[in-house]
Backbone as JSON Lines, residues from 0, in Angstrom:
{"i":0,"aa":"M","n":[127.14,17.13,-59.43],"ca":[126.95,18.31,-60.23],"c":[126.42,19.46,-59.34]}
{"i":1,"aa":"I","n":[126.98,20.6,-59.5],"ca":[126.56,21.77,-58.71],"c":[125.29,22.36,-59.31]}
{"i":2,"aa":"A","n":[124.39,22.77,-58.44],"ca":[123.18,23.49,-58.85],"c":[123.32,24.92,-58.34]}
{"i":3,"aa":"Y","n":[122.88,25.86,-59.15],"ca":[122.95,27.28,-58.79],"c":[121.57,27.76,-58.4]}
{"i":4,"aa":"E","n":[121.42,28.14,-57.14],"ca":[120.15,28.58,-56.6],"c":[120.07,30.11,-56.67]}
{"i":5,"aa":"V","n":[119.01,30.63,-57.26],"ca":[118.81,32.07,-57.42],"c":[117.79,32.56,-56.4]}
{"i":6,"aa":"R","n":[118.15,33.62,-55.67],"ca":[117.25,34.18,-54.66],"c":[117.13,35.68,-54.83]}
{"i":7,"aa":"R","n":[115.94,36.2,-54.54],"ca":[115.67,37.63,-54.57],"c":[115.34,38.05,-53.14]}
{"i":8,"aa":"V","n":[116.05,39.08,-52.63],"ca":[115.89,39.48,-51.24],"c":[115.59,40.98,-51.15]}
{"i":9,"aa":"H","n":[114.59,41.28,-50.33],"ca":[114.28,42.68,-49.99],"c":[114.29,42.77,-48.48]}
{"i":10,"aa":"S","n":[114.95,43.78,-47.98],"ca":[115.0,43.95,-46.52],"c":[114.97,45.45,-46.21]}
{"i":11,"aa":"C","n":[114.03,45.84,-45.38],"ca":[113.97,47.24,-44.93],"c":[113.28,47.31,-43.57]}
{"i":12,"aa":"E","n":[113.37,48.47,-42.94],"ca":[112.81,48.63,-41.6],"c":[111.28,48.56,-41.6]}
{"i":13,"aa":"F","n":[110.64,48.82,-42.72],"ca":[109.19,48.83,-42.79],"c":[108.61,47.44,-43.06]}
{"i":14,"aa":"C","n":[109.24,46.71,-43.96],"ca":[108.71,45.41,-44.41],"c":[109.34,44.21,-43.71]}
{"i":15,"aa":"G","n":[110.5,44.41,-43.12],"ca":[111.25,43.27,-42.64],"c":[112.03,42.65,-43.79]}
{"i":16,"aa":"T","n":[112.21,41.35,-43.78],"ca":[112.97,40.67,-44.82],"c":[112.06,39.75,-45.62]}
{"i":17,"aa":"D","n":[112.14,39.87,-46.93],"ca":[111.41,39.01,-47.86],"c":[112.45,38.32,-48.73]}
{"i":18,"aa":"D","n":[112.6,37.01,-48.57],"ca":[113.6,36.22,-49.29],"c":[112.87,35.19,-50.13]}
{"i":19,"aa":"Q","n":[112.95,35.32,-51.44],"ca":[112.21,34.43,-52.35],"c":[113.16,33.66,-53.25]}
{"i":20,"aa":"G","n":[112.91,32.36,-53.35],"ca":[113.65,31.54,-54.31],"c":[113.05,31.72,-55.7]}
{"i":21,"aa":"L","n":[113.9,31.99,-56.68],"ca":[113.43,32.19,-58.06],"c":[113.66,30.96,-58.94]}
{"i":22,"aa":"G","n":[114.51,30.07,-58.48],"ca":[114.75,28.86,-59.26],"c":[116.15,28.35,-59.06]}
{"i":23,"aa":"T","n":[116.4,27.2,-59.64],"ca":[117.71,26.54,-59.57],"c":[118.04,26.02,-60.96]}
{"i":24,"aa":"D","n":[119.31,26.11,-61.33],"ca":[119.73,25.61,-62.64],"c":[121.14,25.06,-62.53]}
{"i":25,"aa":"G","n":[121.48,24.14,-63.4],"ca":[122.82,23.56,-63.43],"c":[123.85,24.43,-64.12]}
{"i":26,"aa":"S","n":[123.41,25.51,-64.76],"ca":[124.3,26.42,-65.48],"c":[124.33,27.77,-64.77]}
{"i":27,"aa":"L","n":[125.52,28.28,-64.49],"ca":[125.64,29.58,-63.85],"c":[125.08,30.68,-64.76]}
{"i":28,"aa":"D","n":[125.34,30.6,-66.06],"ca":[124.81,31.61,-66.98],"c":[123.29,31.62,-66.99]}
{"i":29,"aa":"R","n":[122.67,30.45,-66.97],"ca":[121.21,30.41,-66.94],"c":[120.67,30.9,-65.6]}
{"i":30,"aa":"A","n":[121.4,30.64,-64.51],"ca":[120.99,31.14,-63.2],"c":[121.02,32.68,-63.2]}
{"i":31,"aa":"K","n":[122.06,33.25,-63.78],"ca":[122.14,34.71,-63.9],"c":[120.97,35.22,-64.74]}
{"i":32,"aa":"S","n":[120.64,34.5,-65.78],"ca":[119.53,34.89,-66.66],"c":[118.2,34.88,-65.91]}
{"i":33,"aa":"I","n":[118.01,33.93,-65.0],"ca":[116.78,33.89,-64.2],"c":[116.63,35.19,-63.42]}
{"i":34,"aa":"A","n":[117.71,35.64,-62.77],"ca":[117.67,36.87,-61.99],"c":[117.46,38.08,-62.88]}
{"i":35,"aa":"E","n":[118.14,38.13,-64.02],"ca":[118.02,39.26,-64.92],"c":[116.64,39.35,-65.53]}
{"i":36,"aa":"C","n":[116.04,38.22,-65.81],"ca":[114.67,38.21,-66.32],"c":[113.72,38.77,-65.26]}
{"i":37,"aa":"D","n":[113.9,38.36,-64.02],"ca":[113.05,38.87,-62.94],"c":[113.24,40.37,-62.74]}
{"i":38,"aa":"A","n":[114.5,40.84,-62.81],"ca":[114.79,42.25,-62.6],"c":[114.38,43.11,-63.81]}
{"i":39,"aa":"G","n":[114.32,42.49,-64.98],"ca":[113.96,43.22,-66.19],"c":[115.11,44.01,-66.78]}
{"i":40,"aa":"L","n":[116.34,43.68,-66.38],"ca":[117.5,44.36,-66.91],"c":[118.75,43.54,-66.66]}
{"i":41,"aa":"A","n":[119.84,43.89,-67.36],"ca":[121.12,43.2,-67.15],"c":[121.67,43.61,-65.8]}
{"i":42,"aa":"L","n":[122.23,42.67,-65.08],"ca":[122.77,42.92,-63.74],"c":[124.28,42.78,-63.76]}
{"i":43,"aa":"E","n":[124.96,43.55,-62.94],"ca":[126.4,43.41,-62.76],"c":[126.62,42.56,-61.52]}
{"i":44,"aa":"W","n":[127.35,41.46,-61.68],"ca":[127.54,40.49,-60.6],"c":[128.88,40.69,-59.92]}
{"i":45,"aa":"A","n":[128.89,40.53,-58.61],"ca":[130.1,40.63,-57.81],"c":[130.04,39.55,-56.74]}
{"i":46,"aa":"W","n":[131.22,39.18,-56.25],"ca":[131.25,38.24,-55.12],"c":[130.77,38.95,-53.89]}
{"i":47,"aa":"F","n":[129.94,38.29,-53.13],"ca":[129.41,38.87,-51.89],"c":[130.52,39.1,-50.88]}
{"i":48,"aa":"T","n":[131.5,38.21,-50.87],"ca":[132.67,38.37,-50.01],"c":[133.89,38.58,-50.88]}
{"i":49,"aa":"A","n":[134.85,39.28,-50.37],"ca":[136.03,39.67,-51.15],"c":[136.87,38.5,-51.63]}
{"i":50,"aa":"D","n":[136.84,37.38,-50.92],"ca":[137.71,36.26,-51.27],"c":[137.13,35.34,-52.34]}
{"i":51,"aa":"G","n":[136.02,35.74,-52.96],"ca":[135.47,34.96,-54.06],"c":[134.61,33.79,-53.65]}
{"i":52,"aa":"E","n":[134.19,33.76,-52.41],"ca":[133.3,32.68,-51.97],"c":[131.86,33.01,-52.37]}
{"i":53,"aa":"W","n":[131.03,31.99,-52.43],"ca":[129.63,32.2,-52.76],"c":[128.95,32.96,-51.64]}
{"i":54,"aa":"P","n":[127.94,33.73,-51.9],"ca":[127.22,33.81,-53.15],"c":[127.7,34.95,-54.06]}
{"i":55,"aa":"L","n":[127.26,34.89,-55.32],"ca":[127.36,36.05,-56.2],"c":[126.22,36.98,-55.84]}
{"i":56,"aa":"C","n":[126.41,38.27,-56.02],"ca":[125.4,39.24,-55.6],"c":[125.25,40.31,-56.68]}
{"i":57,"aa":"A","n":[124.03,40.78,-56.9],"ca":[123.77,41.89,-57.81],"c":[122.7,42.79,-57.22]}
{"i":58,"aa":"D","n":[122.9,44.08,-57.39],"ca":[121.95,45.08,-56.91],"c":[121.57,45.92,-58.12]}
{"i":59,"aa":"P","n":[120.31,45.84,-58.58],"ca":[119.91,46.58,-59.76],"c":[119.88,48.1,-59.55]}
{"i":60,"aa":"G","n":[120.1,48.57,-58.33],"ca":[120.21,50.0,-58.08],"c":[118.89,50.7,-57.8]}
{"i":61,"aa":"D","n":[117.79,49.95,-57.8],"ca":[116.51,50.61,-57.51],"c":[116.18,50.58,-56.01]}
{"i":62,"aa":"G","n":[117.04,49.94,-55.23],"ca":[116.84,49.92,-53.79],"c":[115.77,48.97,-53.3]}
{"i":63,"aa":"V","n":[115.2,48.17,-54.2],"ca":[114.12,47.28,-53.81],"c":[114.64,45.87,-53.53]}
{"i":64,"aa":"Y","n":[115.31,45.27,-54.48],"ca":[115.77,43.88,-54.34],"c":[117.27,43.76,-54.57]}
{"i":65,"aa":"R","n":[117.84,42.76,-53.96],"ca":[119.2,42.28,-54.28],"c":[119.04,40.84,-54.73]}
{"i":66,"aa":"Y","n":[119.85,40.42,-55.63],"ca":[119.81,39.05,-56.16],"c":[121.07,38.33,-55.72]}
{"i":67,"aa":"Y","n":[120.89,37.06,-55.33],"ca":[122.0,36.23,-54.9],"c":[121.94,34.89,-55.64]}
{"i":68,"aa":"I","n":[123.13,34.38,-55.97],"ca":[123.23,33.05,-56.57],"c":[124.19,32.25,-55.68]}
{"i":69,"aa":"Y","n":[123.69,31.11,-55.23],"ca":[124.46,30.2,-54.37],"c":[124.79,28.94,-55.15]}
{"i":70,"aa":"A","n":[126.0,28.45,-55.0],"ca":[126.37,27.14,-55.55],"c":[126.02,26.1,-54.5]}
{"i":71,"aa":"R","n":[125.18,25.17,-54.87],"ca":[124.74,24.13,-53.94],"c":[125.2,22.76,-54.42]}
{"i":72,"aa":"E","n":[125.78,22.02,-53.5],"ca":[126.14,20.64,-53.8],"c":[124.89,19.79,-53.63]}
{"i":73,"aa":"P","n":[124.7,18.81,-54.49],"ca":[123.53,17.95,-54.34],"c":[123.61,17.13,-53.05]}
{"i":74,"aa":"A","n":[122.46,16.91,-52.44],"ca":[122.43,16.09,-51.23],"c":[122.7,14.65,-51.59]}
{"i":75,"aa":"S","n":[123.47,13.98,-50.77],"ca":[123.79,12.57,-51.05],"c":[122.83,11.65,-50.35]}
């Protein structure tokens, strides 16, 4: 079963990079909800790469954070 990992990333010349895990869920819709709850608004999701590979990416437009959702295969 695939797990969807939600991450919040901030990167700038002043702060460097801050990459925080927000949670993991077995449902893509619930993973999106985790990010939207953190952002405090509905997010528009797009593929980070044009060919539809993971991750999904959303930018709430405030210039502070970007949200990413990765599909993770469980470790065997």
